[in-house]
Amino acid sequence: MVDRKANAKTSLDVLVAGAGYVGLAAAVSLKQARPSLAIAIVDAAPAGVWQKDGRASAVAAAACRMLDQLGVWAEIAPEAQAITEMIVTDSRTADPVRPVFLTFDGEVAPGEPFAHMVANRDLNGALRGSAEKLGIDIIEGVAVSAFDLSGAGVTVHLADGATLKARLLIAADGVNSKLRDMAGIKTVKWEYGQSGIVCTVAHERPHNGSAEEHFLPAGPFATLPLKPGKDGGPGEEGNRSSIVWVERTEDAQKLVDGDDLVFEHELELRFGLKLGEIRVADKPRAWPLGLTLARAFVAPRIALVGDAAHGIHPIAGQGLNLGFKDVAALAEVVVEADRLGQDIGALDVLERYQQWRRFDTVRMGVTTDVLNRLFSNDIGPLRAVRDIGLGLVERMPRLKDFFIRQASGLSSDTPRLLKGEAI
């Protein structure tokens, strides 16, 4: 952690609010492409709290290319688990057999999986190490309390009384972004009445890189493969998977707060016995789910990235990857503007970023909303329609390839970093 008083005297080009993986990636992307830019990160979370994050995230192929271009994937890769197959079922919890309606092979190119499962602390740690090597100051344990526009810059006031000045302020402070509110940016927002239960499950047999998503009446239940752990599972082989289990909020909270045996019984009903004996390897936690879309991604001197711009349902596993798309697009816009001698915080520059990202984000938000409403129910006619639809997709290889490329983040308007290219 840097000396805030010393840092407060520094005039910055870019200040990033939020030291999650999106905020860190934004700072690293800009600094690597333009070493002359003075960049700092300020984060409200206490120092070291990121090391306690036991969750894992699905990192799409395009995001992996970006991390490789940023020089951190080599550090992450040994602990990352490739997803080699995706299986989709639609059933009820009590059904003795869950028919497979849709399967996806896990490669977008020979030897390149469409996604990897990465521990959040590994991802954060690698990006944090890169930021420190590049000379990016990370100010931890203090929040932004206010900011003022002042001609060609923005003056940022921290909760401890320090003041920073920058040409551009990047808000990467999460779905409940305080900076978004301070900028007067409104949101479209609603709750689903669902919560996502997240935990790690140890199991007897290996998963072989296979991920599964079971559409159940209360919400999707996803099993995502993890790298074998060192503590051993029921079979002492360290086989592990990450669980994202969506339930109605009141039921999810009862499960998390209740008896461990009840939780494991309900988990086993959904997980099944295909991987042998299972046990919960860490403390389950539940997060309420909703849709949040910022009505604008930019304002004078400020740009929203990641969950500050959009919070979507995890049904498609695209939350983190949307954030990395934001970072790649914003970095490309800002770097090109700086090379041309333009003001990197000017609204006309930032609007190029908004035009690039806003439609894609709204489309993904609407898509996940529709999928959740379509699949998180037990209405007979809807079940028939969606199962026919899944079956048709299964029989159309070109359509499956299209969906895989979309899930991997390799669309036609992909920013250069997500192609693995330097800005």
XYZ file of C-alpha atoms in Angstrom, residues 76-315:
240
model
C -2.552 -17.888 -14.002
C -2.601 -20.817 -16.459
C -1.012 -23.510 -14.225
C -3.892 -23.136 -11.747
C -6.648 -22.668 -14.361
C -8.951 -25.507 -15.395
C -9.940 -25.728 -19.055
C -13.633 -26.349 -19.747
C -13.573 -29.110 -22.371
C -17.316 -29.708 -22.644
C -20.599 -28.017 -21.728
C -23.727 -30.082 -21.066
C -27.227 -28.578 -20.759
C -30.227 -30.380 -19.240
C -33.790 -29.360 -18.409
C -35.559 -31.289 -15.659
C -37.149 -31.241 -12.228
C -35.171 -31.798 -9.038
C -36.882 -35.119 -8.317
C -36.502 -36.545 -11.847
C -34.523 -39.821 -11.689
C -32.971 -39.145 -15.102
C -31.913 -35.798 -16.557
C -31.943 -36.047 -20.339
C -29.185 -34.111 -22.100
C -30.695 -31.678 -24.574
C -27.584 -29.817 -25.665
C -23.807 -30.349 -25.612
C -20.979 -28.067 -26.670
C -17.427 -29.100 -27.432
C -15.084 -26.871 -25.505
C -12.756 -25.474 -28.215
C -12.959 -22.335 -30.345
C -9.757 -23.341 -32.130
C -7.573 -26.452 -31.922
C -6.018 -26.506 -28.475
C -7.884 -23.359 -27.328
C -10.774 -24.045 -24.894
C -13.705 -21.654 -25.060
C -13.273 -20.916 -21.346
C -11.194 -21.663 -18.228
C -12.219 -21.709 -14.590
C -9.907 -19.437 -12.606
C -9.836 -18.786 -8.866
C -10.683 -15.128 -8.219
C -7.703 -14.656 -5.919
C -5.330 -16.042 -8.588
C -6.752 -13.637 -11.165
C -6.656 -10.681 -8.812
C -3.181 -11.544 -7.531
C -1.659 -11.806 -11.019
C -3.151 -8.483 -12.151
C -2.150 -6.830 -8.889
C 1.439 -8.028 -9.321
C 1.511 -6.649 -12.863
C 0.148 -3.295 -11.681
C 2.871 -3.011 -9.058
C 5.593 -3.887 -11.584
C 4.293 -1.168 -13.906
C 4.489 1.383 -11.102
C 0.737 1.803 -10.607
C -0.031 3.030 -7.082
C -2.733 1.024 -5.274
C -4.396 2.933 -2.437
C -6.364 0.504 -0.260
C -8.849 0.862 2.560
C -10.215 4.274 1.569
C -13.263 5.188 -0.501
C -13.998 8.063 -2.843
C -16.303 10.430 -0.961
C -16.879 12.986 -3.726
C -15.481 14.406 -6.955
C -15.654 17.780 -8.671
C -15.169 18.677 -12.311
C -12.598 21.408 -12.806
C -11.974 22.399 -16.404
C -9.549 19.908 -17.925
C -9.674 17.524 -14.987
C -11.548 16.004 -12.077
C -10.714 16.518 -8.404
C -11.385 13.394 -6.339
C -11.879 13.617 -2.581
C -11.085 10.528 -0.514
C -12.767 9.581 2.748
C -9.542 10.138 4.706
C -9.313 13.768 3.580
C -6.772 13.286 0.773
C -7.380 14.836 -2.640
C -6.335 13.509 -6.036
C -6.550 15.132 -9.447
C -6.899 13.275 -12.733
C -7.948 13.787 -16.335
C -10.103 10.625 -16.319
C -11.898 8.771 -13.521
C -12.798 5.134 -14.184
C -15.564 3.716 -11.986
C -14.994 0.000 -11.387
C -16.611 -0.008 -7.949
C -19.245 -2.689 -8.447
C -22.957 -3.056 -9.085
C -23.854 -0.668 -6.245
C -21.412 1.931 -7.595
C -21.216 5.092 -5.499
C -19.373 6.925 -8.287
C -22.207 6.170 -10.714
C -24.615 7.796 -8.283
C -22.284 10.769 -7.735
C -22.144 11.289 -11.509
C -25.940 11.413 -11.638
C -26.193 8.365 -13.916
C -29.544 6.582 -13.516
C -30.095 2.845 -13.863
C -32.709 0.385 -15.054
C -32.956 -2.083 -12.217
C -35.079 -4.922 -10.890
C -34.709 -7.924 -8.618
C -35.417 -11.529 -9.600
C -36.412 -12.822 -6.173
C -33.568 -15.308 -6.606
C -30.187 -15.709 -4.935
C -27.104 -17.468 -6.213
C -25.505 -19.935 -3.810
C -21.791 -20.352 -4.445
C -19.528 -23.007 -2.942
C -16.817 -25.518 -3.796
C -17.666 -29.218 -3.846
C -15.088 -31.992 -3.502
C -16.009 -35.232 -5.278
C -14.694 -38.751 -5.640
C -14.254 -39.045 -9.401
C -12.622 -36.589 -11.858
C -14.812 -34.177 -13.834
C -12.579 -34.392 -16.941
C -13.116 -30.702 -17.604
C -16.861 -31.066 -18.139
C -19.224 -28.273 -17.073
C -22.946 -28.832 -16.657
C -25.920 -26.503 -16.394
C -29.165 -28.009 -15.185
C -32.256 -25.872 -15.717
C -34.448 -26.515 -12.681
C -37.792 -24.853 -11.787
C -36.273 -22.517 -9.160
C -33.316 -21.534 -11.355
C -30.192 -22.953 -13.016
C -27.768 -25.220 -11.167
C -24.290 -25.049 -12.709
C -21.377 -27.378 -11.998
C -18.072 -25.865 -13.136
C -14.789 -27.831 -13.116
C -11.871 -26.671 -10.979
C -8.207 -27.605 -10.954
C -7.626 -30.479 -8.478
C -6.905 -29.140 -5.019
C -4.215 -30.146 -2.575
C -6.480 -30.937 0.356
C -8.066 -33.985 -1.262
C -11.700 -34.808 -1.874
C -13.703 -37.836 -0.701
C -11.437 -40.013 -2.849
C -8.309 -38.132 -1.698
C -7.584 -37.081 -5.292
C -8.456 -33.445 -4.804
C -11.241 -33.485 -7.416
C -13.250 -30.267 -7.095
C -15.994 -28.300 -8.818
C -17.485 -24.865 -8.265
C -21.235 -24.663 -7.808
C -23.499 -21.791 -8.807
C -26.919 -22.763 -7.490
C -29.855 -20.420 -8.059
C -32.825 -20.670 -5.698
C -35.642 -18.431 -4.569
C -34.108 -15.940 -2.159
C -35.977 -17.103 0.938
C -35.076 -20.756 0.232
C -31.437 -19.916 -0.550
C -30.992 -18.068 2.736
C -32.540 -20.925 4.700
C -30.210 -23.395 3.017
C -27.084 -21.325 3.685
C -27.997 -20.500 7.275
C -29.431 -23.908 8.146
C -28.131 -27.332 9.084
C -25.113 -28.582 7.124
C -26.666 -32.025 6.641
C -29.811 -30.512 5.105
C -27.670 -28.409 2.771
C -25.609 -31.410 1.652
C -28.765 -33.476 1.113
C -30.339 -30.796 -1.087
C -27.027 -30.329 -2.896
C -26.768 -34.046 -3.619
C -30.297 -34.072 -5.078
C -29.145 -31.514 -7.639
C -25.505 -32.516 -8.097
C -26.246 -36.239 -8.445
C -23.858 -39.138 -7.896
C -22.179 -39.238 -11.297
C -18.894 -38.114 -9.714
C -19.246 -40.374 -6.685
C -19.339 -39.257 -3.078
C -19.375 -35.486 -2.570
C -18.800 -33.058 0.288
C -18.960 -29.281 0.655
C -15.384 -27.986 0.789
C -16.025 -24.418 1.980
C -18.692 -22.222 3.541
C -21.599 -21.669 1.111
C -22.597 -18.053 0.529
C -25.632 -16.540 -1.172
C -25.962 -13.332 -3.205
C -29.262 -11.754 -4.335
C -29.652 -11.632 -8.106
C -31.040 -8.852 -10.254
C -30.553 -6.895 -13.450
C -28.874 -3.483 -13.308
C -28.122 -1.514 -16.473
C -26.719 2.011 -16.358
C -28.626 4.393 -18.627
C -25.278 5.884 -19.670
C -21.771 4.440 -19.435
C -20.041 7.821 -19.434
C -20.307 11.362 -18.110
C -17.795 14.229 -18.326
C -14.442 12.884 -17.033
C -15.914 9.536 -15.891
C -16.399 6.103 -17.491
C -18.185 3.104 -15.969
C -16.770 -0.400 -16.448
C -17.751 -3.857 -15.228
C -20.576 -4.233 -12.742
C -20.738 -0.447 -12.261
C -22.129 -0.344 -15.810
C -24.083 -3.595 -15.801
C -25.060 -6.373 -13.425
C -26.671 -9.362 -15.127
C -28.017 -12.791 -14.195
C -25.302 -15.506 -14.002
C -27.316 -17.908 -16.189
